Coordinates of C-alpha atoms in Angstrom, one line a residue:
Chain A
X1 CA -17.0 -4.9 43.9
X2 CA -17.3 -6.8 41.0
X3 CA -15.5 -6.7 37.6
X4 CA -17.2 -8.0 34.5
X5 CA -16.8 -8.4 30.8
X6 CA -19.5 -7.1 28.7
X7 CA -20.0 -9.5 25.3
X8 CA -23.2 -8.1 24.0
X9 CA -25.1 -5.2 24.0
X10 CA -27.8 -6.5 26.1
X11 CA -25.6 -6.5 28.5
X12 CA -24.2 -3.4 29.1
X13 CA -27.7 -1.9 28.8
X14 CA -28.4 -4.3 32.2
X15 CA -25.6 -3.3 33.5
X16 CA -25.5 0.6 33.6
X17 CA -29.6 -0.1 34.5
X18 CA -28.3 -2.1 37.6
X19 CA -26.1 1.0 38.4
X20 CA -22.6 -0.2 36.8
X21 CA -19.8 1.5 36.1
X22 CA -19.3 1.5 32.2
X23 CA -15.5 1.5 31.5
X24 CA -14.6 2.1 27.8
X25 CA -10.9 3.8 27.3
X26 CA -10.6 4.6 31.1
X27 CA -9.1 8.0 30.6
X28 CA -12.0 10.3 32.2
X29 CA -13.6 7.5 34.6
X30 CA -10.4 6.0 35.9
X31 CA -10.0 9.8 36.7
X32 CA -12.6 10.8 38.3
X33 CA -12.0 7.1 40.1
X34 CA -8.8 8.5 41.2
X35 CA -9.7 11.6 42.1
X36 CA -12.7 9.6 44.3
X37 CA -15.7 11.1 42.4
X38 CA -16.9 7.9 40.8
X39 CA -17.3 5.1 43.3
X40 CA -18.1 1.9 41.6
X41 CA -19.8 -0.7 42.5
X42 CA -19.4 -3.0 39.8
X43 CA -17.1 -2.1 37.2
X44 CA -18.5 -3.5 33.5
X45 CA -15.2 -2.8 30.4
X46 CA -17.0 -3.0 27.3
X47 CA -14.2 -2.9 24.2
X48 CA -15.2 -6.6 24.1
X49 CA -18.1 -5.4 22.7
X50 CA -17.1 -5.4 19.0
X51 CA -17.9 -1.5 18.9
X52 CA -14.7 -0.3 17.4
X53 CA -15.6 -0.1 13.9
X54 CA -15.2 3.1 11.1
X55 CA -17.4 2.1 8.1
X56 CA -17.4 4.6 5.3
X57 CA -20.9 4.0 3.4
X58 CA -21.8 3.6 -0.1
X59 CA -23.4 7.3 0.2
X60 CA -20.7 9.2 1.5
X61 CA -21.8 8.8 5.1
X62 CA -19.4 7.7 7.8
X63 CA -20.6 5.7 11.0
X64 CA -18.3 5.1 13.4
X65 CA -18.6 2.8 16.4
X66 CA -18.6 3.9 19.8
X67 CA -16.0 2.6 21.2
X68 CA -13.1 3.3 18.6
X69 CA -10.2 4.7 19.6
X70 CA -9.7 8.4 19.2
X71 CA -6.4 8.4 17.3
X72 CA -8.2 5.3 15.1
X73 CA -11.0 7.9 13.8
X74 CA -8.1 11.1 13.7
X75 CA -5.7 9.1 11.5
X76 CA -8.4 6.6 9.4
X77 CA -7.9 8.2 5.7
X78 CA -11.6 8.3 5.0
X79 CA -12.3 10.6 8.1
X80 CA -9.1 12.9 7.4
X81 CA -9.9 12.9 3.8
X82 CA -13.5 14.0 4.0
X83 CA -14.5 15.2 7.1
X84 CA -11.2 16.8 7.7
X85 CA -12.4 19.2 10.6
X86 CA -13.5 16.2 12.7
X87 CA -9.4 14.7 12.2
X88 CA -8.5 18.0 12.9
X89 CA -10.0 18.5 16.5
X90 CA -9.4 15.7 17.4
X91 CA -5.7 15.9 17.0
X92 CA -5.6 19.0 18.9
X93 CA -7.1 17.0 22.1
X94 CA -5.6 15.6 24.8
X95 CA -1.9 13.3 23.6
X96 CA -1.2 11.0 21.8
X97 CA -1.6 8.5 24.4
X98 CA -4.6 9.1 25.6
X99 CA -6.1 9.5 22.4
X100 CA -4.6 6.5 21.6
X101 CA -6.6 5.0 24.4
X102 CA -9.3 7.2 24.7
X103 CA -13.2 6.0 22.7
X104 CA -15.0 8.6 20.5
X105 CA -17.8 7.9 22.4
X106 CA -16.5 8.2 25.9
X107 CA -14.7 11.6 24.4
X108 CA -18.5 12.6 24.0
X109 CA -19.7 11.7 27.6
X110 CA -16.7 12.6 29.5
X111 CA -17.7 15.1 32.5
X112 CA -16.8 18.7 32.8
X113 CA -13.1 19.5 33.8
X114 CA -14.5 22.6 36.4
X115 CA -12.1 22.8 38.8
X116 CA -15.7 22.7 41.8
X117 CA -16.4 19.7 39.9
X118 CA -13.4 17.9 40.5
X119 CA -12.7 18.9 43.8
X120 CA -14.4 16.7 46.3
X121 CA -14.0 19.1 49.3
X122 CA -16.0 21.6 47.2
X123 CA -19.9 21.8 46.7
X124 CA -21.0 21.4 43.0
X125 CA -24.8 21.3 42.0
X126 CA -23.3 19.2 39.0
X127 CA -22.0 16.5 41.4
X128 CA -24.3 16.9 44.5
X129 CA -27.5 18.6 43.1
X130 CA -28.6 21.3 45.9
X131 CA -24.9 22.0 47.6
X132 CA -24.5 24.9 45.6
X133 CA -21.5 26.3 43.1
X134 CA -18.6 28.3 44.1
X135 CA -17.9 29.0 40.2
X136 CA -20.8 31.6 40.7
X137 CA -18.9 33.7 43.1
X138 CA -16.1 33.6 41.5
X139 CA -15.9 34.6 38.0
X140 CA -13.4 33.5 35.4
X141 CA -12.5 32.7 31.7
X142 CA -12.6 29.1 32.6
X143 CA -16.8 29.0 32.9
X144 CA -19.9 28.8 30.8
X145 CA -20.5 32.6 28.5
X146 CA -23.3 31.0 27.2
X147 CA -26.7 28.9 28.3
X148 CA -25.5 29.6 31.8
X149 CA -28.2 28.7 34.6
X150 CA -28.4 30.0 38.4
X151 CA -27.3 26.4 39.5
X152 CA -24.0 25.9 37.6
X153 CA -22.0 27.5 34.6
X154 CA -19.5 24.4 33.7
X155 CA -18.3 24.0 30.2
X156 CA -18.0 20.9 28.0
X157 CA -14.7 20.7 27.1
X158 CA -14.7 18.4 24.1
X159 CA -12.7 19.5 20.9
X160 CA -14.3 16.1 19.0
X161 CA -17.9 17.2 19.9
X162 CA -17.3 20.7 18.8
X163 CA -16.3 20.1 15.4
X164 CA -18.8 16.6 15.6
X165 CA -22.2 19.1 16.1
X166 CA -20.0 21.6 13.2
X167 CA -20.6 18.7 10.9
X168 CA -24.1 17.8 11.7
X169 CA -23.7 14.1 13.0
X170 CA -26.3 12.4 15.1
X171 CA -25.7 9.4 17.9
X172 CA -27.6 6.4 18.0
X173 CA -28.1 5.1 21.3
X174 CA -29.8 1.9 22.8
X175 CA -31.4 1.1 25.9
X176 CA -34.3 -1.6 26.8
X177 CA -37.3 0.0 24.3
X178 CA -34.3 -0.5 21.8
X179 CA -32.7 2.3 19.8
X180 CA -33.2 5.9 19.1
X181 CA -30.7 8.3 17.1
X182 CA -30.9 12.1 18.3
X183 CA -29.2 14.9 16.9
X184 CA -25.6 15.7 18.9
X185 CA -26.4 19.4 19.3
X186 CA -29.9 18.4 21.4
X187 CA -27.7 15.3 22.8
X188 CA -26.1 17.3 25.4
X189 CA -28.4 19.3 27.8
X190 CA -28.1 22.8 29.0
X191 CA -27.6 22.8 33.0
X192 CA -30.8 24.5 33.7
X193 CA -32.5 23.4 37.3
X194 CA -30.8 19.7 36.5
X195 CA -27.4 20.7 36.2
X196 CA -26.6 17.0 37.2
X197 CA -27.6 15.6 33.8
X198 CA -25.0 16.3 31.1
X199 CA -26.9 14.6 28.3
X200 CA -30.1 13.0 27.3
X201 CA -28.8 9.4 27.9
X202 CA -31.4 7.6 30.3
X203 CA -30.1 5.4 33.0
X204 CA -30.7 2.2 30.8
X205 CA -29.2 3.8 27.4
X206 CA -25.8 2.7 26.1
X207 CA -24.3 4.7 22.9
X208 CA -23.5 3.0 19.5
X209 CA -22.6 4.9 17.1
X210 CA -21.9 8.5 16.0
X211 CA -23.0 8.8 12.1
X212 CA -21.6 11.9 10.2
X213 CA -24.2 12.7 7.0
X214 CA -22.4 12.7 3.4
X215 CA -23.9 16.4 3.0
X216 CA -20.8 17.3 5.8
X217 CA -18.0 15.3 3.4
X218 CA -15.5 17.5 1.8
X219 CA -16.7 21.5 3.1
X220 CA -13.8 23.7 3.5
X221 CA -13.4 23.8 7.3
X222 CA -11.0 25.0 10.2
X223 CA -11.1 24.3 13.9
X224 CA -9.3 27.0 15.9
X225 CA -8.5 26.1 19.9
X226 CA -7.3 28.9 21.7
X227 CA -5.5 27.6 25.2
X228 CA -2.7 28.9 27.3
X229 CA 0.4 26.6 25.4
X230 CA 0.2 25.0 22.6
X231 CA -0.4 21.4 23.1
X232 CA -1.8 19.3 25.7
X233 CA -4.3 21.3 27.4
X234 CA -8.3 21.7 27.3
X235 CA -9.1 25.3 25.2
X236 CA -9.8 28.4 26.5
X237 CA -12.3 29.1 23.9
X238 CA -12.5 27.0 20.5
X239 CA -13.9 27.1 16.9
X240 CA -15.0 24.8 14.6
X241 CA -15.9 25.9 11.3
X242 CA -17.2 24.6 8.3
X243 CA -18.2 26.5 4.9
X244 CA -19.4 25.5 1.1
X245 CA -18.1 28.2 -0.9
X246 CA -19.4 28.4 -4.5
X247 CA -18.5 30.9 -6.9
X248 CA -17.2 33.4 -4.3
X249 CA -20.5 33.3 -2.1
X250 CA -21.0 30.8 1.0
X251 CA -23.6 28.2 0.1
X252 CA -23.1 26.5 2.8
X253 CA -22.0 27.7 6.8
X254 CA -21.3 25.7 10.0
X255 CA -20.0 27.9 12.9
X256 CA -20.2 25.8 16.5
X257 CA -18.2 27.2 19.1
X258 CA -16.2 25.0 21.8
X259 CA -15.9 25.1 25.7
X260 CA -18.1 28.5 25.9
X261 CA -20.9 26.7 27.1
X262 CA -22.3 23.2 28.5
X263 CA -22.6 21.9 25.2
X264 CA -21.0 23.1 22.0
X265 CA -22.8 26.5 20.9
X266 CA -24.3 27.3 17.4
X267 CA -24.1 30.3 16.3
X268 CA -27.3 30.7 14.4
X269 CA -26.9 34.3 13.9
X270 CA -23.5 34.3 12.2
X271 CA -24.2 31.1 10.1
X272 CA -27.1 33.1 8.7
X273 CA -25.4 36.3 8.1
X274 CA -22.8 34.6 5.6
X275 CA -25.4 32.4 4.1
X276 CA -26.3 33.3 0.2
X277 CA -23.7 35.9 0.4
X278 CA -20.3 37.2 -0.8
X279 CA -17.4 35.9 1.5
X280 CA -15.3 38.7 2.5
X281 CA -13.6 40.6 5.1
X282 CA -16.4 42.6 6.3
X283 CA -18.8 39.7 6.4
X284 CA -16.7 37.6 8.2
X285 CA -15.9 40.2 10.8
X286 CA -19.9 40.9 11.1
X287 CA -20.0 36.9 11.4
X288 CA -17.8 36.8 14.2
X289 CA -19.7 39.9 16.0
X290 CA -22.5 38.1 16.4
X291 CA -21.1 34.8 17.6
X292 CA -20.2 36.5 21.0
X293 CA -23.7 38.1 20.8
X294 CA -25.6 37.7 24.3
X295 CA -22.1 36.1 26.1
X296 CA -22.5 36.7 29.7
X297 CA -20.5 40.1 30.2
X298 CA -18.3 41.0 33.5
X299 CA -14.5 41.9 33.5
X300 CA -13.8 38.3 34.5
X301 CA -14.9 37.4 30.9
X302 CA -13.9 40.0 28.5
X303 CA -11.1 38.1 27.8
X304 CA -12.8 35.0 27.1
X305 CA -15.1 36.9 25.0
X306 CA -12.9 38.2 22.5
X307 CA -10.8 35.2 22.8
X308 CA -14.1 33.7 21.2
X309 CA -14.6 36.2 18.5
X310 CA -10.8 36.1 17.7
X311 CA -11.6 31.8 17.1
X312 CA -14.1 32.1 15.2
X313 CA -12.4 35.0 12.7
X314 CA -9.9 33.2 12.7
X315 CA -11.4 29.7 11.8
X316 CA -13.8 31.6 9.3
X317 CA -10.7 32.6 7.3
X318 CA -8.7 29.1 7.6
X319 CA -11.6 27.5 6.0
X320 CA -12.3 29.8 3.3
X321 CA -8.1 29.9 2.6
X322 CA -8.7 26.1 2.5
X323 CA -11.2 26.1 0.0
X324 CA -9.4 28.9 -2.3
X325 CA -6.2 26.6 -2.6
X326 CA -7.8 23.5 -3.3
Chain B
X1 CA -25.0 -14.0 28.4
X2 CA -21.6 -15.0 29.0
X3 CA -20.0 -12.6 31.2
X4 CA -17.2 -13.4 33.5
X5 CA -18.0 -12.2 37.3
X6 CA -15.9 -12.1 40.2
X7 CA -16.5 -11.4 44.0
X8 CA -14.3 -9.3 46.4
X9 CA -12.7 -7.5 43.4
X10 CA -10.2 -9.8 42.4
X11 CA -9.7 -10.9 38.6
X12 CA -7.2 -13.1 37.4
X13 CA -5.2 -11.9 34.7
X14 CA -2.7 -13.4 32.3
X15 CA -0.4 -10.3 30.4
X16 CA 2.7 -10.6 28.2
X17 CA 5.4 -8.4 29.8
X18 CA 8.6 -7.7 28.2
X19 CA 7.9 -11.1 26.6
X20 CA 7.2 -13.4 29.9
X21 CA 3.6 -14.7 30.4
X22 CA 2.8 -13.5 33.7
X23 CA -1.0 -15.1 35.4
X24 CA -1.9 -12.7 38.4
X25 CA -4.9 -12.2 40.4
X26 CA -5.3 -8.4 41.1
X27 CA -8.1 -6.1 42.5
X28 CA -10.0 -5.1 39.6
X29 CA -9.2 -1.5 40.6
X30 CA -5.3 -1.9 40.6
X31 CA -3.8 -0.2 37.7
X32 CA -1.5 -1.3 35.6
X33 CA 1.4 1.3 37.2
X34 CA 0.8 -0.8 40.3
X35 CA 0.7 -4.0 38.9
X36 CA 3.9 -3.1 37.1
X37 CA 5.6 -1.8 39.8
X38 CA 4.7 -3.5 43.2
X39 CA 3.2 -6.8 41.8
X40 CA 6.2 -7.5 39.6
X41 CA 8.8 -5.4 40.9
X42 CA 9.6 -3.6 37.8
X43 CA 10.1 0.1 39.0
X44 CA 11.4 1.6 36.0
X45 CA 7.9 2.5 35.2
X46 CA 7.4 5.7 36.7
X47 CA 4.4 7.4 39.1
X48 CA 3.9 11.1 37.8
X49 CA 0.5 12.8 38.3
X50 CA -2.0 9.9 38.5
X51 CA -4.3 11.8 36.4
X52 CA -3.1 11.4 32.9
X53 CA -1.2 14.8 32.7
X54 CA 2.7 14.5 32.5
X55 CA 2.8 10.8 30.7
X56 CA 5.8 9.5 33.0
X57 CA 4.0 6.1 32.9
X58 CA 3.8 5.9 29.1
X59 CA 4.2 1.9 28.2
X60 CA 3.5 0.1 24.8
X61 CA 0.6 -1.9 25.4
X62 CA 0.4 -3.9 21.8
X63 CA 2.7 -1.6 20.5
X64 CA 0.9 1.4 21.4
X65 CA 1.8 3.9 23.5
X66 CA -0.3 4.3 26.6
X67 CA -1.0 5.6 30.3
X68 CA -0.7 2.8 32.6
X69 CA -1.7 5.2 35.5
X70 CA -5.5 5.5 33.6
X71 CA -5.5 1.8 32.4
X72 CA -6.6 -1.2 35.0
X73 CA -4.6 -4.4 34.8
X74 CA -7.8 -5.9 34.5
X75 CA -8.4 -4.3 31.3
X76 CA -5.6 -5.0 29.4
X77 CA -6.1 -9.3 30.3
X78 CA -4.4 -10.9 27.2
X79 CA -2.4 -8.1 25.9
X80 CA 1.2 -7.6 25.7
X81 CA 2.9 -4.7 27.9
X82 CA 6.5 -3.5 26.9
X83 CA 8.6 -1.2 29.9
X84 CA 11.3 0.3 29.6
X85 CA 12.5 -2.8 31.2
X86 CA 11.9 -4.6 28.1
X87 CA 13.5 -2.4 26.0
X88 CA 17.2 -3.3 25.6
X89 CA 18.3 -6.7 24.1
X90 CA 20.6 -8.1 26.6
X91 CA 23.3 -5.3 27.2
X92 CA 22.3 -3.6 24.1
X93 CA 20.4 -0.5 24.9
X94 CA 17.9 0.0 22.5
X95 CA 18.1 2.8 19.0
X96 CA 16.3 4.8 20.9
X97 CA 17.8 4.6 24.1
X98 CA 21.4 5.2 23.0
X99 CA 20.0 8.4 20.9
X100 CA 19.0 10.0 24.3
X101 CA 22.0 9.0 25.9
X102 CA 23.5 10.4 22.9
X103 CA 21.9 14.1 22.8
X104 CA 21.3 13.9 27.0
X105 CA 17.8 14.3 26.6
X106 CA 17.5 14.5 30.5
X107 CA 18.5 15.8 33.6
X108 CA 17.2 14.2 36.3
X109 CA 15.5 11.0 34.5
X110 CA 12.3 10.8 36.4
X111 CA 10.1 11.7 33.6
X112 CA 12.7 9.2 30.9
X113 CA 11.5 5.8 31.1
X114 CA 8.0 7.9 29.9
X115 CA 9.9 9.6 27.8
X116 CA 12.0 6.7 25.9
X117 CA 8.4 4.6 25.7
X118 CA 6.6 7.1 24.1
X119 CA 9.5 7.5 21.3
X120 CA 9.5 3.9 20.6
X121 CA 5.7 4.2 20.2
X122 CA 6.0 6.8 17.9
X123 CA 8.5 5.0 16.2
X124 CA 6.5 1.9 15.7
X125 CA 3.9 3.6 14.2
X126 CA 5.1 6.5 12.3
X127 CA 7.2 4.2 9.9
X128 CA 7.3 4.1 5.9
X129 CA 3.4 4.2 6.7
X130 CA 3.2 6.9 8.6
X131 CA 4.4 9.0 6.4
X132 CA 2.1 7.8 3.6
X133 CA -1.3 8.0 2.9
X134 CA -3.2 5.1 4.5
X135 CA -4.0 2.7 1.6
X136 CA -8.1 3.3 1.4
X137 CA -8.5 -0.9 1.9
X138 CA -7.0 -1.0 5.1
X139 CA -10.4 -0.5 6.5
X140 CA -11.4 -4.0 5.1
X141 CA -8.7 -5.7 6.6
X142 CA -9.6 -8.2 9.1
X143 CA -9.5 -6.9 12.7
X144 CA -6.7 -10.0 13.7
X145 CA -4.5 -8.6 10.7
X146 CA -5.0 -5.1 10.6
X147 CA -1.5 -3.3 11.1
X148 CA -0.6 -0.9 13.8
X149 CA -2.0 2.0 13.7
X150 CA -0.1 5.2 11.6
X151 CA 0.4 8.3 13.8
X152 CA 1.9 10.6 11.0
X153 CA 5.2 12.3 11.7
X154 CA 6.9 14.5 9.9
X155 CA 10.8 15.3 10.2
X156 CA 11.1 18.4 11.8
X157 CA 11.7 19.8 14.9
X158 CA 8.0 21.0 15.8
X159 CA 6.3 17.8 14.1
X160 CA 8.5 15.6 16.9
X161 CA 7.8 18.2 19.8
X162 CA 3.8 17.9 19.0
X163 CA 3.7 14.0 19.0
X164 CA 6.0 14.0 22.4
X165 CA 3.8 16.7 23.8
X166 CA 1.9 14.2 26.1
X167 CA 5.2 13.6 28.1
X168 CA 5.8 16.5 30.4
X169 CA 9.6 17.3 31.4
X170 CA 10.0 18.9 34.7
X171 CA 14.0 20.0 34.1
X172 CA 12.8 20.8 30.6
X173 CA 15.4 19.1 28.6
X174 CA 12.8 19.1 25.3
X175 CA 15.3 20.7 23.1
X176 CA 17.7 17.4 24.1
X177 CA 15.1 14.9 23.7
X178 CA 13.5 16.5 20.2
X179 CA 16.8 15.8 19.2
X180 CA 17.1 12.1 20.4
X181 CA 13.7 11.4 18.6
X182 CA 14.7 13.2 15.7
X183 CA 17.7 11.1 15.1
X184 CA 16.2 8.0 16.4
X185 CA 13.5 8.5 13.7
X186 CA 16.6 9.5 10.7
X187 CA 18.7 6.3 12.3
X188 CA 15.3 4.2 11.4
X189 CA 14.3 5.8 8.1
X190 CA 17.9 4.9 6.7
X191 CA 17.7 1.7 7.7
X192 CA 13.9 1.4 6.2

């Protein structure tokens, strides 16, 4: 077991290729340390590695280092000023202390909270690809109603990546052939016959930076979490939207929808039916229709279902209210 | 590359704790619960869930509240720790302190040492600028200068249940310890 300091880049990109441990905020791998799911065998803490930064560009763009704190990004005037909805779900995640500890970036690769995942005595094709999923058996509001596969049906439960892929942003990552930015939405991978692999980070890659695009500063925007109290717990279903209203028609639509699937989930369908057109009741409520179109349908996830719908609705018409009163 | 490497786990580490420079040499896996509690014998700190779901371990680490349960002594090298040890000056329970004591924001006072830490916390950062905007240079302040971070809280009842929400009461004295905050936080404005 070895501890280690990471000063540069280079080397925590040698490090997680030797098969470190990354530690950034600690609050997801200390507990999956705990819970004895994430054996290291050298441990390498990286928030010596300068990563911490919010810089607010001369275009309207933000970039914001890796390895800031959670409650840093929520509360930094710039962020809650312009890309409100981002502020917003964060702030509806976790507490206050462990966003207060917790990185923006290790917020984006944290591992599902499915209760086969995290429980060693169970089999979970996530954790030990081939030993099979439990969650399959037995359905329940807590899985995947979306981009399901045969080998596992986890959801990602992040609030920050929901309303992050809502606003368009992009990470730039780094590993030995140097750096690559990739879209968030293709960032995180559907579980398909590699349910193992949450994300498209190779075994060398570090990630830097999360850049938000001006054309996402000041939209109208909501994000709804729907969850069993109201603070403190991972949601049920969430919604993050964000709209451009002009002269009474949408010019501009965002609808991602959180902890429905492995990775926040578009809906393409709805975005497109409000596009170019009047914003009202009826299209809102045709909007939210088609957001639970194709959701995996049994009793065990009705619930969920319209649970969905009602976030979406319900974010639809916060944002638009947001916009009318400005 | 300059990295600092050590065999068999152990790291040594040098942290401020209620003000006293203590240099240990712990397992690079200890927490800083542990390291707290059975390294330096201070016990007020209390073991909850382990996982970072009730918040009875909440301590200021540079002024911040925190989960010592999720954080590694080894992590945390240099920085300053505040228990609820640390709180009171001499026999002089602290503001916050004497407001639960005040309103009985407990019952049986495993989850208070959490509780009190994560008030202060608040307290610290939710000041005169916490309940201002955040001046738009404060980005370009120098990272050695830059103040504490604002956590924004209003006065009311539900704003001071929200920002104690990550400290879970198992008697469920909340009414009693919203209360305490509350008053800690009007005691602190009116001396502002």
């Amino acid at each position: 077991m070895m501890f280690e300091r990471a000063e540069f880049i280079e080397d925590a990109i040698h490090a997680k290729s030797s098969g470190a441990t990354l530690l950034a905020g600690g609050t997801s791998v200390v507990d999956l340390m705990q819970l004895g799911l994430e054996i290291p065998s050298k441990l390498t803490y990286l928030e010596t590695l300068g990563l911490d930064f919010i810089e607010h560009q001369p275009n309207g763009a933000m970039v914001v280092g890796s390895l800031c704190h959670q409650s840093r990004l929520a509360h930094d005037s710039g962020c809650a000023e312009r890309f409100p909805l981002l502020s917003e779900a964060i702030l509806s995640g976790a507490s206050p202390q462990i966003r207060n500890m917790a990185t923006v970036g290790g917020n984006l690769l944290q591992r599902t909270r499915c209760s086969s995942f995290r429980d060693f005595a169970s089999p979970c094709n996530k954790r030990k690809p081939g030993s099979g999923c439990p969650a399959l058996e037995a359905p329940a509001r807590g899985y995947a109603i979306f981009g399901r596969s045969e080998n596992c049906i986890a959801t990602f439960p992040s609030d920050q990546a929901t309303a992050l892929v809502a606003l368009h942003a992009s990470v730039t990552v780094r590993g030995r052939v140097g750096p690559r930015t990739i879209p968030l939405e293709q960032f995180f991978l559907l579980p398909g016959d590699t349910p193992h692999r949450d994300n498209d980070l190779a075994c060398d890659e570090v990630l830097l930076s999360i850049h938000v695009a001006a054309e996402s500063a000041n939209l109208n925007s909501a994000y709804v979490k729907i969850r069993d109290r109201q603070s403190y717990v991972f949601a049920i279903a969430s919604a993050a939207v964000a709209l451009r209203i002009e002269q009474g028609r949408v010019t501009f639509a965002s609808i991602v929808m959180g902890s429905v699937a492995a990775r926040p989930w578009r809906a393409t369908e709805s975005e497109s039916a409000i596009l170019n057109g009047p914003a009202t009741d009826e299209t809102f409520e045709h909007a939210a229709r088609l957001a639970i179109k194709g959701a995996h349908r049994v009793p065990e996830t009705e619930g969920k279902i319209r649970l969905t719908k009602a976030a979406v609705l319900e974010a639809l018409y916060r944002a638009y209210r947001g916009g009318q009163s400005r | 590359m300059d990295l600092q490497m050590e065999a068999a786990g152990m790291v040594p580490v040098t942290l401020t704790i209620n003000g006293t420079v203590h240099s240990l040499e712990v397992h690079a896996l200890t927490t800083l619960l542990i390291t707290l509690r059975e390294h330096l014998g201070l016990n007020g700190t209390k073991i909850g869930c382990g996982h970072g779901q009730c918040g009875a371990c909440t301590v200021l680490i540079d002024g911040q509240r925190r989960l010592s349960c999720l954080t590694f002594a080894a992590s945390v090298h240099g920085k300053s720790v505040t228990s609820i040890e640390g709180l009171a000056d001499g026999p002089n329970l602290h503001p916050v302190q004497q407001a639960f004591l005040r309103h009985e924001g407990f019952q049986c006072g495993y989850c208070t040492p959490g509780q009190i830490l994560s008030a202060t916390g608040l307290l610290r950062n939710c000041g005169r600028l916490g309940r201002e905007p955040v001046p738009p240079s404060l980005g370009a302040v120098p990272r050695a200068a830059r103040p504490l971070l604002s956590e924004p809280c209003g006065r009311t009842r539900s704003a001071v249940a929200e920002a104690m929400s990550g400290n879970i009461c198992r008697c469920g004295a909340y009414e009693q310890i919203v209360s305490a905050v509350l008053e800690a936080m009007e005691l602190e404005d009116a001396h502002a």
